[in-house]
Amino acid sequence: MKALVYAGPNQKVLEERPKPELRSPTDAIVKITRTTICGTDLHILKGDVPSCQTGRILGHEGVGIIDSVGTGVATFKPGDRVLISCVSACGTCHFCRRLMYSHCTAGGWILGNTIDGTQAEFVRIPHADMSLYAVPDGADEETLVLFSDILPTGHECGVLNGRVLPGGTVAIVGAGPIGLAALVTARFYSPAHVIMIDLDEGRLANAKRFGATSTVNSTDGKAADAVMKITNGLGVDTAIEAVGIAATFELCEQIVAAGGTIANIGVHGKKADLHLELLWDRNISITTRLVDTVSTPMLLKMFCAHKFQPKELITHRFPFARILEAYDTFANAAKTHALKVIIEA
Amino acid sequence: MKALVYAGPNQKVLEERPKPELRSPTDAIVKITRTTICGTDLHILKGDVPSCQTGRILGHEGVGIIDSVGTGVATFKPGDRVLISCVSACGTCHFCRRLMYSHCTAGGWILGNTIDGTQAEFVRIPHADMSLYAVPDGADEETLVLFSDILPTGHECGVLNGRVLPGGTVAIVGAGPIGLAALVTARFYSPAHVIMIDLDEGRLANAKRFGATSTVNSTDGKAADAVMKITNGLGVDTAIEAVGIAATFELCEQIVAAGGTIANIGVHGKKADLHLELLWDRNISITTRLVDTVSTPMLLKMFCAHKFQPKELITHRFPFARILEAYDTFANAAKTHALKVIIEA
Amino acid sequence: MKALVYAGPNQKVLEERPKPELRSPTDAIVKITRTTICGTDLHILKGDVPSCQTGRILGHEGVGIIDSVGTGVATFKPGDRVLISCVSACGTCHFCRRLMYSHCTAGGWILGNTIDGTQAEFVRIPHADMSLYAVPDGADEETLVLFSDILPTGHECGVLNGRVLPGGTVAIVGAGPIGLAALVTARFYSPAHVIMIDLDEGRLANAKRFGATSTVNSTDGKAADAVMKITNGLGVDTAIEAVGIAATFELCEQIVAAGGTIANIGVHGKKADLHLELLWDRNISITTRLVDTVSTPMLLKMFCAHKFQPKELITHRFPFARILEAYDTFANAAKTHALKVIIEA
Amino acid sequence: MKALVYAGPNQKVLEERPKPELRSPTDAIVKITRTTICGTDLHILKGDVPSCQTGRILGHEGVGIIDSVGTGVATFKPGDRVLISCVSACGTCHFCRRLMYSHCTAGGWILGNTIDGTQAEFVRIPHADMSLYAVPDGADEETLVLFSDILPTGHECGVLNGRVLPGGTVAIVGAGPIGLAALVTARFYSPAHVIMIDLDEGRLANAKRFGATSTVNSTDGKAADAVMKITNGLGVDTAIEAVGIAATFELCEQIVAAGGTIANIGVHGKKADLHLELLWDRNISITTRLVDTVSTPMLLKMFCAHKFQPKELITHRFPFARILEAYDTFANAAKTHALKVIIEA
């Protein structure tokens, strides 16, 4: 089969690989019908993710059709249409029993990282009963690709951890795909105000379309002042970091209200300064999280009930044969205005 | 009346001051029978607390007898014996309605800071109905002094914020009075293990007496390794910072388990390094808090029901006339082994 | 001044009364500009509320203008426009410190019950700082009358107690004003489905306009079957009782899903059968509550941010001189289709 | 093998049965070393549990040794010593994902109910990875039998659902084994007072030994008055029903404080009267629950850390050959003073 393979820092190749086989009774083999590219794939390609070795098939998102299942798989059978979760979960380890699937001792984020991933014609999914979801009848499968990672990530790491509540004030730093995923799922909890912060006017205009009540362009380095002005000097109840660098995290420290929460989504490569001399008496919380995908069933219910329409996060579509072009488009979002790019089988 | 007054950095004087008077209908004047000295008083004396101006009577802890009350005070009358909360609360502002008394827009930590405090013969207490507690019948008043600040601080900033739970593992960094206050109140929630970390063997031995299940002397710089060994490599569910410097906070970052919480109690004068490159995917929470004293009624119930005996936190007693000597004893705890020193009227 | 007075079972009179005076430093006198009639006022008139004695001025809802304040009132001054809470709270008793204002030992629901109420030209409001809210700039004062009681009641007793969550399924039994208040505030939490149940087709059609996703007419005694069919046999996550009789509560027992909640709002005069033989192993919760009005500040924020428009709950308007006619209109809702009737000064 | 079989109402026989075999890849066969008898087994024998058919091997508690495992079992291998959970959980259905294992669509309480149980030489355990726990090194296996059902039941249905908190007041109605299990686990949360209510002075004396702070003999029908006196007229924060009849549930209604919780543990065969006319405005919660065994890992941690000693709940021991005698002893607890009886292989 064809597969997109990490060939060492700054190198990727589309090459022929053998079709994966069942290795454990709880495995399933899924024929991929649609997948996508994540910012994390770009991190891997930069050589920033040491757990991902040269030769790995990338990708941890997608929908497809069950090709075969192990004898221990109870929920799925060949021909079933399924959504693939970016996080694999055994369901039984001490982390899974606490619903922290991200830290599953036999799973977690392994797809396209420590085992071969979804940017291929077929993929082996361990712990299939816990790591796949049946495609709901009549659901738009293209949109479902967003439920593999980006929507649960925005919701769990940003919105749930950030304790977004009716009447609250939220700032989201970073209006890229993950910031927008936080925005669209924040609205489930009816915050009174959502302030979107970014350097790019196009992205900010986009954020308005997705429901931001205010936008702040942080190019001038005065974003904190702007947020304080919008919030009458109180700051925000929830500050969501959706970039992954020290500067944006430290901006969150400046704008979080007393009693508020900084919810980190960003993948950080370096430390940040934590200004405890200013924050020790502010009654704040800071949270980090690798998505657990525990809210995927709820997100699917909301989608099936037509309570939100995340489809507009998809900006480009490519056939699998042109996946290298899809990578270029996604990597040059400033120019291409790409949010999520769909790769079709 | 006699009062202990902050006379600028590194200077304090015991001097004569006029007895305070009622200024607002919700004020009470309390005759102090016992007070104590807090680590924060030492911070003020170093000149580290800009909100506290030269000439301020220090002190924010104590018990006493109501001398007079304003016309708007409903709960207390002259002659009532009362416990003074270190935090004053109006009860009606938007922070008080969220039980964040520490950030009361007309109160908070003001005693011995922005208004005159309790290290005097009399003190004016604003918002008396919310900021005083009736001394329970038969309660030992000396021990009650610990309920003004140190016990609710250890409990709220350390134990509640740290989400200590039955079966959990807790590390407390700093075995001084506030770390011990966290220890004795952590036990209300039945953690399976409490590891106490300090540089001083005497304090660690003390911690064992107060219920620590393990102790780690961090002098060798290998405390993190020791904690990992004790916890089978998992780290602790709750890491409580009870010192107030970057090094101890950063130790907490090293020992917190995936899914765990770092609860900061320490008063910090400088920033710390937050290693987001290691923590972004660890599903942790970090909390800060100025004590709200919302748990004081519960702590008093536990005390009246003989469910804990914090009296042993008191190591020295001085008459008010010798308060300067009390300060020396408290400031030289390494030598004097002082925990809390009681000043008696 | 003119006042609507309870004159014993089934009797009410519009009569002349002396203007109320300040009795305590924390009182305010408010000149009423708008008030309304509550289902509870009808209960009183039936003689069903023994705490309300003959001679009482009725009413516990309204907006107005501060006429005078006691010396202990810090937040308001004459001329301020205010919203009156149906629940008075001292803010300092052990219930108020737990945010259970409904059970305040010096307050609770006393207006128009154990002290004179708001259906008059003036009313005395005890504990004014805690029991009044400033009218937000530019807010429609007529709509604000709904924030005295009906909106916080629907929200707290129905929606919060019922733990309405994104993706969840809700049934509300009773499509009268209080059921609709639960409906409009339930939407803050994005349930996937809200089923409204009533005997009256007009009310059900109304409920659709307010956002119900399904309606069930329970006239045929088969409402439980209908709900089970809609929910694929699972039942609802949240069943809200908004009528106040045994039959509707028992319907909630039949339709609540395993793991779900029955949130009672209704004022009950008689016991209901609790079918523990069917429910003991169903992992359900049942809650009761007198509104605490703790969510009023949030509801006001949502209103000011234009996040919901409850104004359509107002169906009729009367000048104060015609308040007896307003009572007739409200009491004959089946014929008049009245939801809330506004009485204007 | 020998097995204790339900032979229809009021009949049980000790008879020879074939050893169970693996049926599914996720099954394990466990050789029983110790089991016990539950009150529910007596209910079955009375013919009160229709889901349990004639011919069923009874028993849902026990410890043993893995005899064989299916190919899909990842955690256990033959020879491992294991604790059997009374609840079997697939781990993947929508209830299991919410940690409501009791309602697992492919499990729940099935052992000794809808499939053959543990009162035999061997038992087949479905979903072995989720439904068995490794015996901790050095743990007393006899005491571990209490962790199959009675301890998690008391803890989850009584203590967790009842929201027992430090400083709180608890009443437990019924001082039998399950009431005592609630008592010993309630102490993890440090209630200030635990009142035990029963008709039997011997059981009440026993409850004192297990940590009750007060006892009330309800023989005179005045238990509610006694509880009100002990609680200064407030009632209890948590009322735990541990009997299973209407009268004891209704007693809980009388003694629960405003803002409190009634947590039902009892297995009820009939309805109770719910006095909504008295409770509608009391801000109470009522909960029901079939144990989910989600807290079993925590309980095991507490046991291994020597934080509680439930062994004294075991009063009698019998070899398996004398299991009929064990039933007699357990069924006649009033005379034999039996709490839990251990059946040894």
PDB file of N, CA, C and O in Angstrom, chain A residues 4 6 58 60 75 149 155 160 164 176 181 192 202 205 233 248 288 326:
ATOM      1  N   LEU A   4       2.614   7.624   3.769  1.00  0.00           N
ATOM      2  CA  LEU A   4       3.451   8.817   3.941  1.00  0.00           C
ATOM      3  C   LEU A   4       4.369   8.554   5.122  1.00  0.00           C
ATOM      4  O   LEU A   4       3.887   8.372   6.255  1.00  0.00           O
ATOM      5  N   TYR A   6       7.831   9.241   7.590  1.00  0.00           N
ATOM      6  CA  TYR A   6       8.832  10.170   8.149  1.00  0.00           C
ATOM      7  C   TYR A   6      10.215   9.584   7.892  1.00  0.00           C
ATOM      8  O   TYR A   6      10.524   8.473   8.333  1.00  0.00           O
ATOM      9  N   LEU A  58       3.192   8.386   9.217  1.00  0.00           N
ATOM     10  CA  LEU A  58       2.612   9.457  10.035  1.00  0.00           C
ATOM     11  C   LEU A  58       1.075   9.408  10.042  1.00  0.00           C
ATOM     12  O   LEU A  58       0.467   8.648   9.285  1.00  0.00           O
ATOM     13  N   HIS A  60      -2.546  10.534  12.708  1.00  0.00           N
ATOM     14  CA  HIS A  60      -3.281   9.988  13.856  1.00  0.00           C
ATOM     15  C   HIS A  60      -4.755  10.399  13.797  1.00  0.00           C
ATOM     16  O   HIS A  60      -5.459  10.373  14.797  1.00  0.00           O
ATOM     17  N   THR A  75     -17.068  -4.901  19.381  1.00  0.00           N
ATOM     18  CA  THR A  75     -17.969  -3.850  18.933  1.00  0.00           C
ATOM     19  C   THR A  75     -18.048  -3.707  17.427  1.00  0.00           C
ATOM     20  O   THR A  75     -19.046  -3.227  16.903  1.00  0.00           O
ATOM     21  N   ASP A 149      -9.149  14.386  16.539  1.00  0.00           N
ATOM     22  CA  ASP A 149      -8.156  15.042  17.386  1.00  0.00           C
ATOM     23  C   ASP A 149      -8.536  16.476  17.708  1.00  0.00           C
ATOM     24  O   ASP A 149      -8.683  16.857  18.865  1.00  0.00           O
ATOM     25  N   HIS A 155     -11.696  21.091  22.933  1.00  0.00           N
ATOM     26  CA  HIS A 155     -12.719  21.005  23.970  1.00  0.00           C
ATOM     27  C   HIS A 155     -12.137  20.593  25.323  1.00  0.00           C
ATOM     28  O   HIS A 155     -12.413  21.225  26.348  1.00  0.00           O
ATOM     29  N   LEU A 160     -12.858  22.478  28.625  1.00  0.00           N
ATOM     30  CA  LEU A 160     -13.161  21.788  29.885  1.00  0.00           C
ATOM     31  C   LEU A 160     -12.122  22.162  30.946  1.00  0.00           C
ATOM     32  O   LEU A 160     -12.471  22.543  32.060  1.00  0.00           O
ATOM     33  N   VAL A 164     -14.912  26.830  31.175  1.00  0.00           N
ATOM     34  CA  VAL A 164     -15.757  27.842  30.543  1.00  0.00           C
ATOM     35  C   VAL A 164     -17.193  27.671  31.035  1.00  0.00           C
ATOM     36  O   VAL A 164     -17.710  26.554  31.055  1.00  0.00           O
ATOM     37  N   GLY A 176      -5.499  29.729  15.053  1.00  0.00           N
ATOM     38  CA  GLY A 176      -5.313  28.647  14.094  1.00  0.00           C
ATOM     39  C   GLY A 176      -6.377  27.588  14.298  1.00  0.00           C
ATOM     40  O   GLY A 176      -7.350  27.786  15.033  1.00  0.00           O
ATOM     41  N   ALA A 181     -11.039  25.406  17.144  1.00  0.00           N
ATOM     42  CA  ALA A 181     -11.733  24.247  17.720  1.00  0.00           C
ATOM     43  C   ALA A 181     -12.127  24.539  19.165  1.00  0.00           C
ATOM     44  O   ALA A 181     -13.215  24.151  19.619  1.00  0.00           O
ATOM     45  N   ALA A 192     -20.140  34.695  27.988  1.00  0.00           N
ATOM     46  CA  ALA A 192     -20.694  35.975  27.529  1.00  0.00           C
ATOM     47  C   ALA A 192     -19.771  36.625  26.492  1.00  0.00           C
ATOM     48  O   ALA A 192     -20.239  37.292  25.574  1.00  0.00           O
ATOM     49  N   GLY A 202      -6.340  38.041   8.974  1.00  0.00           N
ATOM     50  CA  GLY A 202      -7.218  37.099   8.272  1.00  0.00           C
ATOM     51  C   GLY A 202      -7.779  36.067   9.234  1.00  0.00           C
ATOM     52  O   GLY A 202      -8.980  35.773   9.235  1.00  0.00           O
ATOM     53  N   ALA A 205     -10.372  37.677  11.441  1.00  0.00           N
ATOM     54  CA  ALA A 205     -11.648  37.859  10.751  1.00  0.00           C
ATOM     55  C   ALA A 205     -12.403  36.527  10.714  1.00  0.00           C
ATOM     56  O   ALA A 205     -13.621  36.472  10.943  1.00  0.00           O
ATOM     57  N   GLY A 233     -10.688  45.876  33.164  1.00  0.00           N
ATOM     58  CA  GLY A 233      -9.588  45.753  34.113  1.00  0.00           C
ATOM     59  C   GLY A 233      -9.567  44.469  34.919  1.00  0.00           C
ATOM     60  O   GLY A 233      -8.665  44.253  35.737  1.00  0.00           O
ATOM     61  N   THR A 248       3.301  33.483  24.270  1.00  0.00           N
ATOM     62  CA  THR A 248       1.839  33.433  24.330  1.00  0.00           C
ATOM     63  C   THR A 248       1.365  32.892  25.678  1.00  0.00           C
ATOM     64  O   THR A 248       0.339  33.328  26.199  1.00  0.00           O
ATOM     65  N   THR A 288      -2.438  21.707  32.092  1.00  0.00           N
ATOM     66  CA  THR A 288      -1.888  21.147  30.861  1.00  0.00           C
ATOM     67  C   THR A 288      -2.619  19.842  30.581  1.00  0.00           C
ATOM     68  O   THR A 288      -3.195  19.227  31.490  1.00  0.00           O
ATOM     69  N   ALA A 326      -0.536  18.482  -0.111  1.00  0.00           N
ATOM     70  CA  ALA A 326      -1.383  18.823   1.039  1.00  0.00           C
ATOM     71  C   ALA A 326      -0.512  19.300   2.207  1.00  0.00           C
ATOM     72  O   ALA A 326      -0.843  20.282   2.895  1.00  0.00           O
TER      73      ALA A 326
END
